Coordinates of C-alpha atoms and ligand atoms in Angstrom, one line a residue:
M173 CA 32.5 43.5 3.0
V174 CA 29.9 41.7 5.1
S175 CA 30.8 38.2 6.1
L176 CA 28.1 35.5 5.5
S177 CA 27.7 34.8 9.2
S178 CA 27.1 38.5 10.1
Y179 CA 24.8 38.7 7.1
I180 CA 22.8 35.7 8.4
K181 CA 22.8 37.3 11.9
K182 CA 21.2 40.4 10.4
L183 CA 18.6 38.3 8.7
G184 CA 17.6 36.9 12.0
E185 CA 16.3 33.3 11.6
K186 CA 16.4 33.2 7.9
M187 CA 19.5 31.4 6.8
S188 CA 19.3 31.9 3.0
N189 CA 17.6 34.1 0.4
M190 CA 15.1 31.6 -0.9
Q191 CA 11.4 32.1 -0.7
P192 CA 9.4 30.5 2.1
W193 CA 6.9 27.8 1.0
K194 CA 3.7 26.9 2.7
Q195 CA 3.1 23.3 1.8
N196 CA -0.5 22.1 1.1
V197 CA -1.0 18.9 -0.9
A198 CA -3.9 20.7 -2.7
S199 CA -1.1 22.7 -4.5
I200 CA -0.7 19.5 -6.6
I201 CA -4.3 19.5 -7.9
D202 CA -4.1 23.3 -8.4
F203 CA -1.0 22.7 -10.5
A204 CA -2.7 19.8 -12.5
E205 CA -5.7 22.0 -13.1
K206 CA -3.6 24.7 -14.7
I207 CA -0.9 22.6 -16.5
F208 CA -2.6 19.2 -17.2
P209 CA -6.4 20.2 -17.2
D210 CA -7.4 17.6 -19.8
V211 CA -5.5 14.6 -18.6
E212 CA -8.0 11.9 -17.9
V213 CA -9.1 10.2 -14.7
V214 CA -11.2 7.1 -15.6
T215 CA -13.4 5.3 -13.1
R216 CA -15.3 2.1 -13.2
E217 CA -18.3 3.2 -11.2
L218 CA -20.2 0.9 -8.9
S219 CA -22.9 0.4 -11.5
G220 CA -20.2 -1.0 -13.8
K221 CA -20.3 2.0 -16.1
I222 CA -16.9 3.4 -17.1
S223 CA -16.8 7.2 -16.8
T224 CA -14.1 9.7 -17.6
T225 CA -13.3 13.1 -16.0
N226 CA -10.1 15.1 -15.9
Y227 CA -7.8 16.9 -13.5
K228 CA -9.5 20.2 -14.1
N229 CA -12.9 18.9 -13.0
I230 CA -11.4 17.0 -10.0
S231 CA -9.7 20.2 -8.9
L232 CA -12.8 22.3 -9.2
R233 CA -15.0 19.7 -7.4
A234 CA -12.3 19.3 -4.7
K235 CA -12.6 23.0 -4.0
K236 CA -16.4 22.7 -3.8
L237 CA -16.0 19.9 -1.4
G238 CA -13.4 21.9 0.7
S239 CA -15.7 24.9 0.9
A240 CA -18.7 22.6 1.7
L241 CA -16.8 21.1 4.5
E242 CA -16.0 24.5 5.9
K243 CA -19.6 25.5 5.7
F244 CA -20.6 22.2 7.6
G245 CA -18.2 23.3 10.3
I246 CA -15.3 21.0 9.9
E247 CA -12.2 22.6 11.4
K248 CA -8.6 22.3 10.7
E249 CA -6.9 19.1 11.9
Q250 CA -10.3 17.4 12.4
C251 CA -10.3 13.9 10.9
V252 CA -12.9 13.2 8.2
G253 CA -13.6 9.5 7.8
S254 CA -14.0 7.7 4.4
L255 CA -15.0 4.1 3.5
A256 CA -14.3 4.5 -0.2
L257 CA -13.2 2.7 -3.3
N258 CA -10.8 3.9 -6.0
T259 CA -13.0 6.4 -7.8
F260 CA -12.8 10.0 -9.0
R261 CA -14.9 11.1 -5.9
N262 CA -12.2 9.6 -3.7
M263 CA -9.6 11.7 -5.6
E264 CA -11.7 14.8 -4.9
M265 CA -11.8 13.8 -1.2
Y266 CA -8.1 13.4 -1.0
Y267 CA -7.7 17.1 -2.0
G268 CA -10.9 18.6 -0.7
I269 CA -10.5 17.3 2.8
S270 CA -6.7 17.7 3.2
G271 CA -6.7 20.9 1.2
M272 CA -9.1 22.7 3.5
G273 CA -6.9 21.8 6.5
A274 CA -8.8 18.7 7.8
V275 CA -7.3 15.2 7.7
M276 CA -8.3 12.6 5.1
H277 CA -8.9 9.6 7.3
T278 CA -9.1 6.5 5.1
I279 CA -10.8 3.5 6.7
N280 CA -10.3 0.0 5.5
F281 CA -13.8 -1.4 5.1
R282 CA -12.5 -5.0 5.1
L283 CA -11.6 -4.8 8.8
H284 CA -13.7 -6.4 11.4
P285 CA -16.7 -4.1 12.2
E286 CA -15.4 -3.7 15.8
Q287 CA -12.1 -2.4 14.5
V288 CA -14.0 0.0 12.2
V289 CA -15.8 1.3 15.2
Y290 CA -12.6 1.6 17.2
I291 CA -10.9 3.5 14.4
I292 CA -13.9 5.9 13.8
N293 CA -14.0 6.7 17.6
H294 CA -10.3 7.0 18.0
A295 CA -10.1 9.5 15.1
E296 CA -13.1 11.3 16.5
N297 CA -14.8 11.4 13.1
R298 CA -17.8 13.8 12.9
L299 CA -18.4 13.2 9.3
I300 CA -18.1 10.0 7.3
F301 CA -18.1 9.6 3.5
L302 CA -19.0 6.1 2.3
E303 CA -19.8 4.1 -0.8
P304 CA -23.5 3.2 -0.8
V305 CA -22.5 -0.5 -0.6
F306 CA -21.1 0.1 2.8
A307 CA -24.2 1.6 4.2
P308 CA -25.4 -1.7 5.9
L309 CA -22.0 -2.1 7.6
L310 CA -22.2 1.4 9.1
E311 CA -26.0 1.2 9.9
A312 CA -25.2 -1.8 12.1
V313 CA -22.6 0.0 14.1
Q314 CA -23.5 3.7 14.0
D315 CA -24.9 3.6 17.6
K316 CA -21.5 2.8 18.8
C317 CA -20.0 5.9 17.0
P318 CA -21.7 8.7 18.9
M319 CA -19.4 11.4 17.6
V320 CA -20.5 11.0 14.0
E321 CA -23.0 13.7 13.1
K322 CA -23.6 13.0 9.4
F323 CA -23.0 10.4 6.7
V324 CA -22.3 11.4 3.1
L325 CA -22.9 8.7 0.5
L326 CA -20.7 8.8 -2.5
C327 CA -23.3 8.9 -5.2
A328 CA -25.6 11.3 -7.0
K329 CA -28.9 12.4 -5.5
E330 CA -30.9 10.0 -7.6
E331 CA -28.7 7.1 -6.7
M332 CA -29.3 7.5 -2.9
P333 CA -30.4 4.2 -1.4
E334 CA -32.9 3.9 1.5
T335 CA -30.7 4.2 4.6
K336 CA -31.1 4.5 8.3
L337 CA -27.7 6.3 8.5
K338 CA -27.9 9.5 10.6
D339 CA -28.6 12.7 8.6
A340 CA -27.6 10.9 5.3
V341 CA -27.1 12.9 2.2
S342 CA -25.6 12.2 -1.2
Y343 CA -22.1 13.5 -2.1
E344 CA -23.4 15.5 -5.0
E345 CA -25.9 17.2 -2.8
F346 CA -23.3 17.8 -0.2
I347 CA -20.9 19.6 -2.5
E348 CA -23.7 21.6 -4.2
N349 CA -23.3 23.9 -1.2
G350 CA -19.6 24.4 -2.1
D351 CA -17.8 27.1 -4.1
E352 CA -15.5 26.1 -6.9
S353 CA -13.5 29.4 -6.5
Y354 CA -12.6 28.5 -2.9
T355 CA -9.0 29.2 -2.1
W356 CA -7.0 26.7 0.0
P357 CA -5.8 28.0 3.3
E358 CA -2.1 28.4 4.1
L359 CA -1.1 25.7 6.5
E360 CA 1.8 25.1 9.0
E361 CA 4.7 23.1 7.6
D362 CA 3.9 20.0 9.6
A363 CA 0.2 20.2 9.5
P364 CA -1.5 16.8 9.2
C365 CA -3.2 15.8 5.9
G366 CA -3.8 12.1 6.1
L367 CA -4.5 9.3 8.6
C368 CA -4.3 5.6 8.1
Y369 CA -4.5 2.8 10.7
T370 CA -2.3 -0.2 10.5
S371 CA -4.2 -3.4 10.5
G372 CA -2.2 -5.1 13.3
T373 CA -3.1 -8.7 14.0
T374 CA -2.8 -8.1 17.7
G375 CA -4.2 -5.2 19.8
N376 CA -6.0 -2.2 18.5
P377 CA -5.1 -0.7 15.1
K378 CA -2.6 2.2 15.4
G379 CA -2.9 5.4 13.4
V380 CA -0.1 6.9 11.3
L381 CA -0.7 10.6 10.7
Y382 CA 1.0 11.9 7.6
S383 CA 1.8 15.6 7.1
H384 CA 1.5 17.8 4.0
K385 CA 5.3 18.1 3.9
S386 CA 5.9 14.4 4.3
T387 CA 3.3 13.6 1.6
L388 CA 4.7 16.1 -0.9
L389 CA 8.3 14.9 -0.3
H390 CA 7.2 11.3 -0.7
A391 CA 5.4 12.1 -3.9
W392 CA 8.5 13.9 -5.3
A393 CA 10.7 11.0 -4.3
G394 CA 8.3 8.6 -5.9
S395 CA 8.4 10.6 -9.1
S396 CA 12.2 10.5 -9.3
A397 CA 14.3 8.2 -11.5
N398 CA 14.7 5.8 -8.6
G399 CA 11.1 6.0 -7.5
L400 CA 8.2 4.2 -9.1
G401 CA 9.3 4.2 -12.7
L402 CA 6.6 6.6 -14.0
Q403 CA 6.9 7.8 -17.6
K404 CA 5.3 10.8 -19.1
N405 CA 3.0 8.9 -21.4
D406 CA 1.9 6.3 -18.9
S407 CA -1.7 5.3 -18.2
I408 CA -1.7 4.1 -14.6
L409 CA -4.0 1.4 -13.3
M410 CA -4.3 1.9 -9.6
V411 CA -5.5 -1.4 -8.2
V412 CA -3.8 -0.6 -4.8
P413 CA -6.6 0.6 -2.6
M414 CA -6.8 4.3 -1.8
F415 CA -7.8 3.3 1.8
H416 CA -4.4 1.7 2.4
V417 CA -1.3 4.0 2.9
M418 CA -2.8 6.8 0.9
G419 CA -2.9 4.6 -2.2
W420 CA 0.9 4.3 -2.2
G421 CA 1.0 8.0 -3.0
L422 CA -0.4 7.6 -6.5
P423 CA -3.3 10.1 -5.9
Y424 CA -0.6 12.7 -5.5
L425 CA 2.1 11.4 -7.9
A426 CA -0.2 11.1 -10.9
P427 CA -1.6 14.6 -11.0
M428 CA 1.8 16.0 -10.0
N429 CA 3.2 14.5 -13.2
G430 CA 0.2 14.9 -15.4
I431 CA -0.3 11.2 -15.8
K432 CA -3.6 9.5 -16.6
L433 CA -5.2 7.5 -13.8
V434 CA -7.4 4.5 -14.3
L435 CA -9.5 3.6 -11.2
P436 CA -11.2 0.2 -10.9
G437 CA -13.8 0.9 -8.3
M438 CA -15.2 -2.5 -7.2
G439 CA -14.1 -4.4 -10.3
M440 CA -11.1 -6.3 -9.2
D441 CA -11.7 -9.6 -10.9
G442 CA -9.8 -10.7 -13.9
A443 CA -12.5 -9.9 -16.4
A444 CA -13.1 -6.4 -15.2
L445 CA -9.4 -5.6 -14.9
T446 CA -8.5 -6.8 -18.3
E447 CA -11.4 -4.9 -19.9
L448 CA -10.2 -1.7 -18.2
I449 CA -6.6 -2.4 -19.1
E450 CA -7.4 -2.9 -22.8
K451 CA -9.9 -0.1 -23.1
E452 CA -7.7 2.5 -21.4
S453 CA -4.4 1.3 -22.8
V454 CA -2.9 0.9 -19.4
T455 CA 0.9 0.9 -19.4
L456 CA 1.8 0.8 -15.7
A457 CA -0.3 -1.2 -13.1
F458 CA 0.0 -1.1 -9.4
G459 CA -1.2 -4.0 -7.2
V460 CA -0.5 -6.6 -4.5
P461 CA 0.5 -10.2 -5.4
T462 CA -2.9 -11.8 -4.5
I463 CA -4.8 -9.6 -7.0
W464 CA -2.3 -10.2 -9.7
L465 CA -2.5 -14.0 -9.2
G466 CA -6.2 -13.8 -10.0
L467 CA -5.5 -11.6 -13.1
L468 CA -2.7 -13.9 -14.4
N469 CA -4.9 -17.0 -14.0
Y470 CA -7.8 -15.3 -15.8
C471 CA -5.6 -14.3 -18.7
K472 CA -4.2 -17.8 -18.9
E473 CA -7.6 -19.4 -18.9
N474 CA -8.9 -17.0 -21.6
N475 CA -5.8 -16.8 -23.7
I476 CA -5.4 -13.0 -23.1
K477 CA -2.1 -11.1 -23.5
L478 CA -1.9 -7.8 -21.7
E479 CA -0.5 -6.0 -24.7
S480 CA -0.4 -2.4 -23.6
V481 CA 1.1 -2.9 -20.1
K482 CA 4.9 -2.4 -19.9
Q483 CA 5.5 -2.6 -16.2
T484 CA 3.8 -3.5 -13.0
I485 CA 4.7 -2.4 -9.6
I486 CA 4.0 -5.0 -6.9
G487 CA 4.4 -4.7 -3.2
G488 CA 2.6 -5.4 0.1
S489 CA 3.9 -9.0 0.2
A490 CA 6.9 -10.7 -1.3
V491 CA 6.6 -11.2 -5.1
P492 CA 7.3 -14.8 -6.0
Y493 CA 9.8 -15.7 -8.7
S494 CA 7.1 -17.6 -10.6
M495 CA 4.9 -14.4 -10.8
I496 CA 7.8 -12.4 -12.1
K497 CA 8.5 -15.1 -14.7
Q498 CA 4.9 -15.4 -15.7
F499 CA 4.5 -11.6 -16.2
D500 CA 7.6 -11.6 -18.4
E501 CA 7.1 -14.7 -20.4
E502 CA 3.3 -14.5 -21.0
H503 CA 2.8 -10.7 -21.2
D504 CA 6.2 -9.2 -21.7
I505 CA 5.7 -7.1 -18.6
N506 CA 8.6 -6.0 -16.3
V507 CA 8.0 -6.5 -12.6
I508 CA 9.2 -3.7 -10.3
Q509 CA 9.0 -4.9 -6.7
G510 CA 8.5 -2.2 -4.0
W511 CA 8.6 -2.4 -0.3
G512 CA 7.1 -0.2 2.3
M513 CA 4.5 -0.1 5.1
T514 CA 1.8 2.1 6.5
E515 CA 4.5 3.7 8.7
T516 CA 6.7 4.6 5.8
S517 CA 4.1 6.4 3.6
P518 CA 4.8 3.7 2.1
L519 CA 7.6 4.0 -0.6
A520 CA 11.0 3.0 0.9
T521 CA 12.7 0.7 -1.6
A522 CA 12.1 -0.2 -5.3
N523 CA 13.7 -2.7 -7.6
L524 CA 13.8 -0.9 -10.9
K525 CA 15.3 -2.3 -14.1
T526 CA 18.9 -1.0 -14.6
P527 CA 21.1 -1.3 -17.7
A528 CA 23.2 -3.9 -15.9
M529 CA 20.1 -6.0 -15.4
E530 CA 19.5 -6.1 -19.2
K531 CA 22.7 -8.2 -19.5
L532 CA 21.6 -10.9 -17.1
S533 CA 20.1 -14.3 -18.1
K534 CA 16.4 -14.5 -17.5
D535 CA 16.9 -16.7 -14.5
E536 CA 19.4 -14.3 -12.9
L537 CA 17.1 -11.3 -13.7
Y538 CA 14.0 -13.0 -12.1
K539 CA 16.1 -13.9 -9.0
L540 CA 17.3 -10.3 -8.6
Q541 CA 13.7 -9.1 -9.0
T542 CA 12.6 -11.1 -6.1
K543 CA 14.6 -8.7 -3.9
Q544 CA 12.7 -5.8 -2.5
G545 CA 15.1 -3.3 -4.0
K546 CA 17.3 -0.3 -3.2
P547 CA 16.3 2.5 -0.9
I548 CA 15.1 5.7 -2.5
Y549 CA 16.9 8.9 -1.7
G550 CA 15.5 10.3 1.5
V551 CA 15.3 7.1 3.5
E552 CA 18.1 5.2 5.2
L553 CA 18.0 1.5 6.0
K554 CA 20.1 -0.6 8.4
I555 CA 19.9 -4.1 9.8
V556 CA 20.7 -4.9 13.4
D557 CA 20.9 -8.0 15.6
D558 CA 18.9 -8.7 18.7
E559 CA 21.3 -6.5 20.8
G560 CA 20.8 -3.6 18.3
S561 CA 24.4 -3.8 16.8
E562 CA 24.5 -3.1 13.1
L563 CA 25.0 -6.1 10.8
P564 CA 27.2 -6.1 7.7
N565 CA 25.6 -5.4 4.3
D566 CA 27.0 -8.6 2.8
G567 CA 23.7 -10.1 1.5
E568 CA 24.2 -12.9 4.1
A569 CA 23.7 -11.5 7.6
F570 CA 20.0 -10.9 8.4
G571 CA 18.5 -9.0 11.2
R572 CA 15.8 -6.5 12.1
L573 CA 15.3 -3.8 9.4
L574 CA 15.4 -0.3 10.8
I575 CA 14.5 2.8 8.7
R576 CA 14.5 6.6 9.1
G577 CA 13.7 9.5 6.9
P578 CA 11.3 12.5 6.5
W579 CA 8.2 10.4 5.5
I580 CA 8.7 7.7 8.2
N581 CA 6.5 7.5 11.3
K582 CA 8.0 9.0 14.4
R583 CA 5.1 8.4 16.8
Y584 CA 1.7 6.7 16.4
Y585 CA -1.4 8.9 16.5
K586 CA -2.3 10.0 20.1
F587 CA 0.6 8.0 21.6
E588 CA 2.7 9.8 24.1
E589 CA 5.9 8.0 23.5
D590 CA 7.9 7.9 20.3
A591 CA 8.0 4.8 18.1
V592 CA 11.7 5.4 17.2
D593 CA 14.9 5.0 19.1
A594 CA 17.1 8.0 20.2
D595 CA 18.7 8.3 16.8
G596 CA 15.3 8.3 15.0
W597 CA 15.4 4.7 13.7
F598 CA 12.0 3.0 13.3
D599 CA 11.9 -0.8 13.7
T600 CA 9.9 -2.2 10.8
G601 CA 9.3 -5.6 12.3
D602 CA 10.8 -7.1 9.1
I603 CA 13.8 -9.3 9.0
S604 CA 16.1 -8.6 6.1
T605 CA 19.5 -8.8 4.4
I606 CA 21.2 -5.9 2.6
D607 CA 23.7 -6.8 -0.1
P608 CA 26.9 -4.8 -1.0
E609 CA 25.0 -3.1 -3.9
G610 CA 22.3 -1.9 -1.5
Y611 CA 19.6 -4.3 -2.4
M612 CA 17.4 -5.1 0.5
T613 CA 15.7 -8.5 0.7
I614 CA 12.9 -9.4 3.2
V615 CA 13.6 -12.7 4.8
D616 CA 10.5 -12.7 7.0
R617 CA 8.2 -10.8 9.3
A618 CA 9.9 -11.0 12.7
K619 CA 6.8 -12.7 14.1
D620 CA 6.7 -15.2 11.2
V621 CA 10.3 -16.5 11.3
I622 CA 10.7 -20.2 11.9
K623 CA 13.3 -21.1 14.5
S624 CA 14.3 -24.7 14.1
G625 CA 16.8 -26.0 16.6
G626 CA 17.9 -22.4 17.2
E627 CA 18.5 -21.7 13.5
W628 CA 16.3 -19.5 11.3
I629 CA 14.4 -20.7 8.3
S630 CA 13.0 -18.1 5.9
S631 CA 9.4 -18.7 5.1
V632 CA 9.6 -16.2 2.3
D633 CA 12.4 -18.2 0.6
L634 CA 10.6 -21.5 1.0
E635 CA 7.3 -20.1 -0.3
N636 CA 9.2 -18.7 -3.3
V637 CA 10.7 -22.0 -4.3
A638 CA 7.5 -24.0 -3.6
Q639 CA 5.5 -21.6 -5.7
G640 CA 7.6 -22.4 -8.7
H641 CA 6.1 -25.9 -8.8
P642 CA 3.6 -26.1 -11.8
D643 CA 0.9 -27.7 -9.7
I644 CA 1.0 -25.0 -7.0
M645 CA -1.0 -21.8 -7.3
Q646 CA -0.2 -20.4 -3.8
A647 CA 2.2 -21.5 -1.1
C648 CA 2.5 -20.5 2.5
V649 CA 5.0 -21.7 5.0
I650 CA 4.5 -21.4 8.8
G651 CA 6.4 -22.6 11.8
V652 CA 4.6 -25.2 13.9
A653 CA 5.6 -26.8 17.2
H654 CA 7.9 -29.8 17.1
P655 CA 8.9 -32.1 20.0
K656 CA 12.6 -32.1 19.1
W657 CA 13.4 -29.0 17.1
D658 CA 10.9 -26.5 18.8
E659 CA 9.6 -25.5 15.5
R660 CA 9.5 -26.9 12.0
P661 CA 8.2 -25.6 8.7
L662 CA 4.8 -26.7 7.5
L663 CA 4.0 -26.0 3.8
L664 CA 0.4 -25.1 3.1
V665 CA -0.6 -25.3 -0.6
V666 CA -3.4 -24.1 -2.8
P667 CA -3.2 -26.4 -5.8
A668 CA -3.3 -25.1 -9.3
N669 CA -5.2 -28.2 -10.6
D670 CA -6.5 -31.5 -9.3
K671 CA -3.0 -32.9 -8.6
K672 CA -2.2 -33.1 -5.0
D673 CA 1.0 -35.1 -4.9
K674 CA 3.1 -34.5 -1.8
D675 CA 6.0 -36.7 -3.0
D676 CA 6.3 -34.9 -6.2
I677 CA 6.4 -31.5 -4.3
F678 CA 9.1 -32.9 -1.9
S679 CA 11.2 -34.1 -4.8
Y680 CA 10.8 -30.7 -6.6
L681 CA 12.1 -29.0 -3.4
D682 CA 15.1 -31.3 -3.2
G683 CA 18.3 -29.5 -4.2
K684 CA 16.6 -26.1 -4.4
I685 CA 16.7 -25.6 -0.6
A686 CA 19.0 -26.6 2.2
K687 CA 18.0 -30.2 3.4
W688 CA 17.1 -29.1 6.9
W689 CA 14.7 -26.5 5.5
K690 CA 12.5 -29.2 4.0
P691 CA 9.0 -28.8 5.3
D692 CA 7.9 -31.6 7.6
D693 CA 4.6 -32.0 6.0
I694 CA 2.4 -30.5 3.2
V695 CA -1.3 -29.6 3.7
F696 CA -3.5 -28.9 0.7
L697 CA -6.1 -26.1 1.1
D698 CA -8.8 -24.6 -1.1
E699 CA -7.7 -21.1 -0.3
L700 CA -5.5 -19.2 2.1
P701 CA -7.1 -16.8 4.6
L702 CA -6.4 -13.2 3.6
G703 CA -6.2 -10.1 5.9
A704 CA -7.8 -6.8 5.2
T705 CA -5.0 -5.6 2.9
G706 CA -4.6 -8.9 0.9
K707 CA -1.8 -10.4 3.0
V708 CA -2.0 -14.1 4.1
L709 CA -3.1 -14.3 7.7
K710 CA -0.4 -16.5 9.0
V711 CA -1.4 -15.8 12.6
N712 CA -4.7 -17.7 11.9
L713 CA -2.9 -20.6 10.2
R714 CA -0.3 -20.9 12.9
D715 CA -3.1 -21.1 15.4
Q716 CA -5.0 -23.7 13.4
Y717 CA -2.0 -25.9 12.7
K718 CA 0.0 -25.4 15.9
D719 CA -0.3 -29.1 16.9
H720 CA -0.1 -30.6 13.4
L721 CA 3.3 -32.2 14.0
I722 CA 2.7 -33.3 17.6
S723 CA -0.8 -34.7 17.6
Ligands
AMP9 P1 1.2 -2.6 5.8 O1 1.6 -1.6 6.8 O2 -0.1 -3.2 6.0 O3 1.4 -2.0 4.4 O4 2.3 -3.8 5.8 C1 3.7 -3.6 5.7 C2 4.4 -4.9 5.7 O5 4.1 -5.6 4.5 C3 5.9 -4.7 5.7 O6 6.4 -4.5 6.9 C4 6.3 -6.1 5.1 O7 6.3 -7.1 6.1 C5 5.2 -6.4 4.1 N1 5.6 -6.0 2.8 C6 5.4 -4.9 2.1 N2 5.9 -5.0 0.8 C7 6.6 -6.1 0.8 C8 7.4 -6.8 -0.2 N3 7.6 -6.2 -1.4 N4 7.9 -8.0 0.1 C9 7.7 -8.6 1.3 N5 6.9 -8.0 2.2 C10 6.4 -6.8 2.0

């Protein structure tokens, strides 16, 4: 008889008898090519034309791209930049670039040009793929990006615009050099595959470098019953941009599960989205609240019901009660709220419908759905006070939300020091509660909390209540200086119609919020300033209105 421990010793380092596995995200598209070759990927191209391809074609063209990159001289672990919309070519880049061992570096084209320059240089991009519409943006700054050798425009040869971009070539011409029988290299377990910079409001953007392993684990977890609620026969509309946190993992999740993908390109307005939804029988749609606000308004104005859609997954900012209600009442669509961040790949929590939720009244259900949800297996959450002591999960105590897990950032790209504490916890910068059932609720961003007379007021809660007023389309609450209380809440409102009645809004809030939470004033605005990822830029508003109550 040989004991297990002496058997393991004999094996050397190997602790079990299972086969080793070299992770490469391109194994997903290889799998989809073999198992789901005909599953469709539909794109609204920049011309407005809707075109259809499938996973087999995407896989073959991704291999051509991978081999063309190798021929160009791109080496493993080099970051290849992209300023790209959600299209089939972007899907090919996700696999072609990462699969050949380089890093798919997605750049948010809505950032300030100076930030785009910073990011391109920081990531040492030699090659940049871009939509033709972004050529003027890069023409204006290319002299400040000396490391870039070549620009590839995401179009066919005959669609190439006149451009001053260095050594510009069309994507189709670039991949002509490639070989569709190219085989993906074997990569180290923690080899990098993707890079995304956080759009911080202060200081330079910081890069989060994802690995093949973290990306695959994240995609598996997102596919699980507690993940993103995918069903085999879904048709997924991916409105979430592929330049932000690797498109919430959908470019991996969809082919991994053989699910149809519908990509809207530039067409993010209500008319374009409803056309795509109807034509492609979309059942599951992913987006941020600001985009959905536009879609819901468009549907209301045009008397449209989104018949095919069963569920929508919303994240990026808190989902207001009124939006959850409107989706359910007007479209029979269930809202799944998700929470995550660039540093968390992003999926960390999701609020999926459970059998117990079916028994709730509509009001109870919508209230529960305003919570950001329960953690998915693989990530751990805790809340701590300012001294770092863990707070109870009683749904009342709120503190800084910490997270850890195998797809959570450990250190920012090129930083020397870790971004986590000694036990591996990453401070999200969000303030939350966790209830006894495990539901996490975001109370505020740490930097957005309002401290009135030493007590915290949740801007998210206040916005949620205010947004329920029928004359309010969008509400935003910020803390502004106050001579007696240090800070008091100010409510900024984008009205839904011509009515701008402060007294009516104040009396609507009465009884729905604690008396001392009542905003000191209401300001009506035509629109709220949005950041590069569709979040309201509270920092700008705080600056603009800082003296509102003292002047
Ligand atoms: P980003 O890294 O740009 O994706 O931003 C991440 C931040 O967005 C989080 O730290 C939250 O503050 C916010 N966020 C994301 N999802 C939600 C959500 N469902 N509710 C409230 N805030 C959210």
